[in-house]
Amino acid sequence: MSTPREERLAKPPRRERVERPQEYYDQIKERFAAERDLRLAYRPEGTAQFITDLGGLLAQYETDLYGGPIIERDPIDDTVEVLFIGGGFSALLTSARLREKGVESIRIVEKGGDVGGTWYWNRYPGVACDVVSYDYLPLLDEMGYVPSRHYAPGSEILAHCQAIAQRYDLYELAVFQTTVTSTIWHEDEKMWHVGTDRGDHMRARFVVCANGTLTKPKLARIAGMDRFQGHSFHTSRWDYDYTGQDLEKLHDKVVGIIGTGATAVQAVPGLGANAKELFVFQRTPSSIDVRDDWETDPEWAAGLEPGWQAERRAKMFTEPPLTAIQIEKRASMTREDKIRAQENANIDYMMRIHRRIESIVEDPATADALKPWYMFMCKRPCFHNDYLPTFNRPNVHLVDTHGKGITQITEDGPVFDGKVYPLDLLIYATGFEVQKTGTWNQIVGQDGVDLQDKYAEGIRTLLGIHTAGFPNLFVMGGYQASFQFNLTDLLQVQGDHIANCIAYAREHGYTTVDCSPESEDWWVQEVIEHRGKTNRNAECTPGYYNFEGNENRRQDGNYNGGFPAYIDHIGDVESAMEQHFVCTS
Ligand code: NDP
């Protein structure tokens, strides 16, 4: 059910189509390539440029500032039917489906002090979803809830997660402030044994790796960062004691923020409005489009019929049929023509983003530095109305490192081009380790095989969810699954499938369900085939979408066959379970 405002916006204003020669587009593509090559030359080490093992002096960047003191408890020694590693959206929406199917014994084991995952950890000022909340928040039909805004704030999303956990009785067995350290299959018992950093020894028939796709904060390896004498933190561990709840304690502070991704774009406006001075250290600009936010119309909300969210979702994945003219036009185009047409449309969009910057940012040099030179979707697109105007404030300074990044920090602050920027507070908006879900804790399957060893030559899964030799283990949001801008769409489809697999085992009296090596092999080939279809990732500027420019990783990425095809494949697998799974009673 679209809102009346969405329906109005869905009809794009008539725009004059300006015909441009192909050379115009080719020149811009050349600039894209030059900007990418510049960045690749600065950081040939790819993903190794980041540190994610935040031990020793860096442990402070991962400490939970929101959960209060660690609550002492005795180690747990018991058995549950389904155990979730992680308590974010994945665990919540899958648990709801499991409850619907009569599963009673469900435990969430969560590192944080509550459920919520991303929305537990990310509490930086300005945090909100940048996917329409009517689509992004899970289980709105089931919860009878309509978000307060088109883009709900983070605090509301966290409260929604807590409400789901209450409604589905997930707090009863949940364990917080606890990190899983080992997940080991015991063939004799047909059980997973799960160890934790609190000395627990839990057993579970089924384990779901629901640790999230962007969970572990990462820091850039910057020489001297441990010498910095001011205060510092990562955006996902915002220190409100230092900044004040409304950032009021920053009025006399000089603040720096490293990184200009989706997080920084939301945090910078508040920082700019409150800090005495703000330095934004940029390596690559984000693309920033209009953020169409509004309060939910109570009349519209009151008129929603049960099942409205499911209806919205279904609508989104049904493409309107092509007209006869469109069919004819497409048939007459070669594959190269189609790629070129798509690329040119993409460039037109990015140039509109450039013009938007020019119309908002007053200083021409700053405006120029804020222009992203890459194809749309090479990096996560951002939507904000206050980010660009923040650079018109006299106290806000963009330090554009033109692809190089900050490589040195002294006692006083970051250094660029030989100049030290003395700061009171340095904020790292440098992102998160990506999609390593399922491989962080030691996972040992049948015959003592460690999942890391199995994946040494490349990830091997069925649908990105199952992997042979690891019965009753499910991975959510990992590689070899489809990619969705609205991650909840993917998680819901995976959660439904996992609940169906567990229900299938229960109905048939099976104690184990393991994907067959043949099915796994079929899916790996499917993933490889689709990954090779375009050069797009290789042509993109480095970022976490393309392993920082390391394109050799054939199968260690998403399934690129499209979300509708992924849904169809899941449906096909479910309708032929005996063919795809090896089950034992
Ligand atoms: P990102 O990984 O997107 O951004 C990290 C930033 O740090 C980049 O701008 C990167 O530059 C920069 N950087 C890294 N090293 C250096 C260095 N040495 N010097 C200067 N800059 C450096 O992390 P985010 O936390 O911003 O976002 C992660 C993801 O989280 C998003 O892509 C999105 O999926 C999600 N998110 C979603 C939101 C939502 O509303 N749903 C809101 C916020 C985040 P470079 O680009 O050159 O690598």
PDB file of N, CA and C and ligand atoms in Angstrom, residues 43 50 124 128-130 214 220 222 258-263 266 283-284 379-380 405-406 429-432 544, ligand 1:
ATOM      1  N   ARG A  43      46.102   2.269  -2.300  1.00  0.00           N
ATOM      2  CA  ARG A  43      45.866   1.186  -1.339  1.00  0.00           C
ATOM      3  C   ARG A  43      45.769  -0.174  -2.031  1.00  0.00           C
ATOM      4  N   PHE A  50      42.408  -2.361   6.492  1.00  0.00           N
ATOM      5  CA  PHE A  50      41.604  -2.145   7.700  1.00  0.00           C
ATOM      6  C   PHE A  50      41.975  -3.121   8.812  1.00  0.00           C
ATOM      7  N   TYR A 124      24.423   6.814  16.852  1.00  0.00           N
ATOM      8  CA  TYR A 124      25.039   8.117  16.594  1.00  0.00           C
ATOM      9  C   TYR A 124      23.947   9.148  16.314  1.00  0.00           C
ATOM     10  N   ALA A 128      19.105   6.938  11.392  1.00  0.00           N
ATOM     11  CA  ALA A 128      17.752   6.639  10.897  1.00  0.00           C
ATOM     12  C   ALA A 128      17.909   5.671   9.745  1.00  0.00           C
ATOM     13  N   CYS A 129      16.827   4.982   9.396  1.00  0.00           N
ATOM     14  CA  CYS A 129      16.971   4.106   8.230  1.00  0.00           C
ATOM     15  C   CYS A 129      16.961   4.972   6.974  1.00  0.00           C
ATOM     16  N   ASP A 130      17.675   4.511   5.948  1.00  0.00           N
ATOM     17  CA  ASP A 130      17.619   5.255   4.690  1.00  0.00           C
ATOM     18  C   ASP A 130      16.924   4.420   3.619  1.00  0.00           C
ATOM     19  N   LEU A 214      27.029  -6.277   8.583  1.00  0.00           N
ATOM     20  CA  LEU A 214      27.992  -5.190   8.862  1.00  0.00           C
ATOM     21  C   LEU A 214      28.000  -5.010  10.375  1.00  0.00           C
ATOM     22  N   ALA A 220      40.669   2.093   9.937  1.00  0.00           N
ATOM     23  CA  ALA A 220      41.723   2.137   8.922  1.00  0.00           C
ATOM     24  C   ALA A 220      43.056   1.992   9.658  1.00  0.00           C
ATOM     25  N   ILE A 222      46.119   3.404  10.412  1.00  0.00           N
ATOM     26  CA  ILE A 222      46.705   4.736  10.258  1.00  0.00           C
ATOM     27  C   ILE A 222      47.872   4.849  11.233  1.00  0.00           C
ATOM     28  N   ILE A 258      36.639  10.936  10.448  1.00  0.00           N
ATOM     29  CA  ILE A 258      37.315  10.299   9.311  1.00  0.00           C
ATOM     30  C   ILE A 258      36.310   9.384   8.629  1.00  0.00           C
ATOM     31  N   GLY A 259      36.056   9.634   7.351  1.00  0.00           N
ATOM     32  CA  GLY A 259      35.111   8.815   6.596  1.00  0.00           C
ATOM     33  C   GLY A 259      33.900   9.637   6.213  1.00  0.00           C
ATOM     34  N   THR A 260      33.375   9.364   5.018  1.00  0.00           N
ATOM     35  CA  THR A 260      32.207  10.098   4.512  1.00  0.00           C
ATOM     36  C   THR A 260      31.209   9.130   3.882  1.00  0.00           C
ATOM     37  N   GLY A 261      31.079   7.934   4.483  1.00  0.00           N
ATOM     38  CA  GLY A 261      30.083   6.964   4.019  1.00  0.00           C
ATOM     39  C   GLY A 261      28.710   7.277   4.599  1.00  0.00           C
ATOM     40  N   ALA A 262      27.790   6.306   4.488  1.00  0.00           N
ATOM     41  CA  ALA A 262      26.392   6.531   4.889  1.00  0.00           C
ATOM     42  C   ALA A 262      26.264   6.965   6.354  1.00  0.00           C
ATOM     43  N   THR A 263      27.132   6.446   7.218  1.00  0.00           N
ATOM     44  CA  THR A 263      27.057   6.819   8.633  1.00  0.00           C
ATOM     45  C   THR A 263      27.441   8.287   8.814  1.00  0.00           C
ATOM     46  N   GLN A 266      24.925  10.880   7.891  1.00  0.00           N
ATOM     47  CA  GLN A 266      23.846  11.146   8.855  1.00  0.00           C
ATOM     48  C   GLN A 266      24.364  11.879  10.097  1.00  0.00           C
ATOM     49  N   ARG A 283      37.974  10.780   1.888  1.00  0.00           N
ATOM     50  CA  ARG A 283      38.809  10.077   0.905  1.00  0.00           C
ATOM     51  C   ARG A 283      38.047   9.956  -0.423  1.00  0.00           C
ATOM     52  N   THR A 284      36.774   9.531  -0.323  1.00  0.00           N
ATOM     53  CA  THR A 284      35.921   9.452  -1.519  1.00  0.00           C
ATOM     54  C   THR A 284      34.546   9.977  -1.128  1.00  0.00           C
ATOM     55  N   LYS A 379      29.018   2.633  -4.753  1.00  0.00           N
ATOM     56  CA  LYS A 379      29.029   2.750  -3.297  1.00  0.00           C
ATOM     57  C   LYS A 379      27.589   2.917  -2.856  1.00  0.00           C
ATOM     58  N   ARG A 380      27.342   2.657  -1.607  1.00  0.00           N
ATOM     59  CA  ARG A 380      25.994   2.804  -1.066  1.00  0.00           C
ATOM     60  C   ARG A 380      25.495   4.232  -1.310  1.00  0.00           C
ATOM     61  N   GLY A 405      43.372   9.503   1.539  1.00  0.00           N
ATOM     62  CA  GLY A 405      42.966   9.165   2.904  1.00  0.00           C
ATOM     63  C   GLY A 405      43.953   9.686   3.931  1.00  0.00           C
ATOM     64  N   ILE A 406      43.570   9.545   5.174  1.00  0.00           N
ATOM     65  CA  ILE A 406      44.453   9.935   6.275  1.00  0.00           C
ATOM     66  C   ILE A 406      45.397   8.771   6.529  1.00  0.00           C
ATOM     67  N   ALA A 429      34.500   7.089  11.340  1.00  0.00           N
ATOM     68  CA  ALA A 429      33.297   6.644  10.611  1.00  0.00           C
ATOM     69  C   ALA A 429      33.788   5.753   9.480  1.00  0.00           C
ATOM     70  N   THR A 430      34.627   4.777   9.836  1.00  0.00           N
ATOM     71  CA  THR A 430      35.340   3.990   8.828  1.00  0.00           C
ATOM     72  C   THR A 430      34.660   2.652   8.523  1.00  0.00           C
ATOM     73  N   GLY A 431      33.450   2.453   9.033  1.00  0.00           N
ATOM     74  CA  GLY A 431      32.653   1.319   8.579  1.00  0.00           C
ATOM     75  C   GLY A 431      32.849   0.031   9.356  1.00  0.00           C
ATOM     76  N   PHE A 432      32.503  -1.060   8.677  1.00  0.00           N
ATOM     77  CA  PHE A 432      32.388  -2.365   9.338  1.00  0.00           C
ATOM     78  C   PHE A 432      32.955  -3.466   8.454  1.00  0.00           C
ATOM     79  N   TYR A 544      33.604  -1.315  -0.028  1.00  0.00           N
ATOM     80  CA  TYR A 544      33.286  -2.648   0.484  1.00  0.00           C
ATOM     81  C   TYR A 544      32.375  -3.436  -0.448  1.00  0.00           C
TER      82      TYR A 544
HETATM   83  P1  NDP B   1      31.557   2.822   4.917  1.00  0.00           P
HETATM   84  O1  NDP B   1      32.421   1.622   4.831  1.00  0.00           O
HETATM   85  O2  NDP B   1      30.501   3.000   3.933  1.00  0.00           O
HETATM   86  O3  NDP B   1      32.415   4.134   4.904  1.00  0.00           O
HETATM   87  C1  NDP B   1      33.697   4.208   5.458  1.00  0.00           C
HETATM   88  C2  NDP B   1      34.282   5.549   5.104  1.00  0.00           C
HETATM   89  O4  NDP B   1      35.575   5.661   5.670  1.00  0.00           O
HETATM   90  C3  NDP B   1      34.456   5.734   3.594  1.00  0.00           C
HETATM   91  O5  NDP B   1      34.074   7.037   3.272  1.00  0.00           O
HETATM   92  C4  NDP B   1      35.953   5.511   3.410  1.00  0.00           C
HETATM   93  O6  NDP B   1      36.478   6.118   2.265  1.00  0.00           O
HETATM   94  C5  NDP B   1      36.453   6.168   4.665  1.00  0.00           C
HETATM   95  N1  NDP B   1      37.825   5.848   5.011  1.00  0.00           N
HETATM   96  C6  NDP B   1      38.368   4.640   5.266  1.00  0.00           C
HETATM   97  N2  NDP B   1      39.673   4.764   5.548  1.00  0.00           N
HETATM   98  C7  NDP B   1      39.971   6.074   5.485  1.00  0.00           C
HETATM   99  C8  NDP B   1      41.149   6.839   5.676  1.00  0.00           C
HETATM  100  N3  NDP B   1      42.306   6.271   5.985  1.00  0.00           N
HETATM  101  N4  NDP B   1      41.064   8.172   5.532  1.00  0.00           N
HETATM  102  C9  NDP B   1      39.887   8.788   5.229  1.00  0.00           C
HETATM  103  N5  NDP B   1      38.753   8.117   5.023  1.00  0.00           N
HETATM  104  C10 NDP B   1      38.794   6.778   5.144  1.00  0.00           C
HETATM  105  O7  NDP B   1      30.966   2.807   6.430  1.00  0.00           O
HETATM  106  P2  NDP B   1      29.633   3.477   7.005  1.00  0.00           P
HETATM  107  O8  NDP B   1      29.605   3.184   8.456  1.00  0.00           O
HETATM  108  O9  NDP B   1      29.488   4.878   6.573  1.00  0.00           O
HETATM  109  O10 NDP B   1      28.476   2.696   6.304  1.00  0.00           O
HETATM  110  C11 NDP B   1      28.488   1.273   6.259  1.00  0.00           C
HETATM  111  C12 NDP B   1      27.171   0.770   5.765  1.00  0.00           C
HETATM  112  O11 NDP B   1      26.240   0.794   6.816  1.00  0.00           O
HETATM  113  C13 NDP B   1      26.501   1.571   4.665  1.00  0.00           C
HETATM  114  O12 NDP B   1      27.026   1.333   3.416  1.00  0.00           O
HETATM  115  C14 NDP B   1      25.083   1.105   4.792  1.00  0.00           C
HETATM  116  O13 NDP B   1      24.918  -0.133   4.157  1.00  0.00           O
HETATM  117  C15 NDP B   1      24.970   0.946   6.281  1.00  0.00           C
HETATM  118  N6  NDP B   1      24.309   2.123   6.822  1.00  0.00           N
HETATM  119  C16 NDP B   1      22.976   2.152   6.647  1.00  0.00           C
HETATM  120  C17 NDP B   1      22.258   3.161   7.125  1.00  0.00           C
HETATM  121  C18 NDP B   1      20.806   3.064   6.956  1.00  0.00           C
HETATM  122  O14 NDP B   1      20.149   3.990   7.191  1.00  0.00           O
HETATM  123  N7  NDP B   1      20.226   1.944   6.565  1.00  0.00           N
HETATM  124  C19 NDP B   1      22.866   4.324   7.767  1.00  0.00           C
HETATM  125  C20 NDP B   1      24.301   4.190   7.931  1.00  0.00           C
HETATM  126  C21 NDP B   1      24.978   3.114   7.462  1.00  0.00           C
HETATM  127  P3  NDP B   1      36.471   5.352   0.831  1.00  0.00           P
HETATM  128  O15 NDP B   1      35.084   5.546   0.315  1.00  0.00           O
HETATM  129  O16 NDP B   1      37.498   6.012   0.037  1.00  0.00           O
HETATM  130  O17 NDP B   1      36.765   3.909   1.094  1.00  0.00           O
END
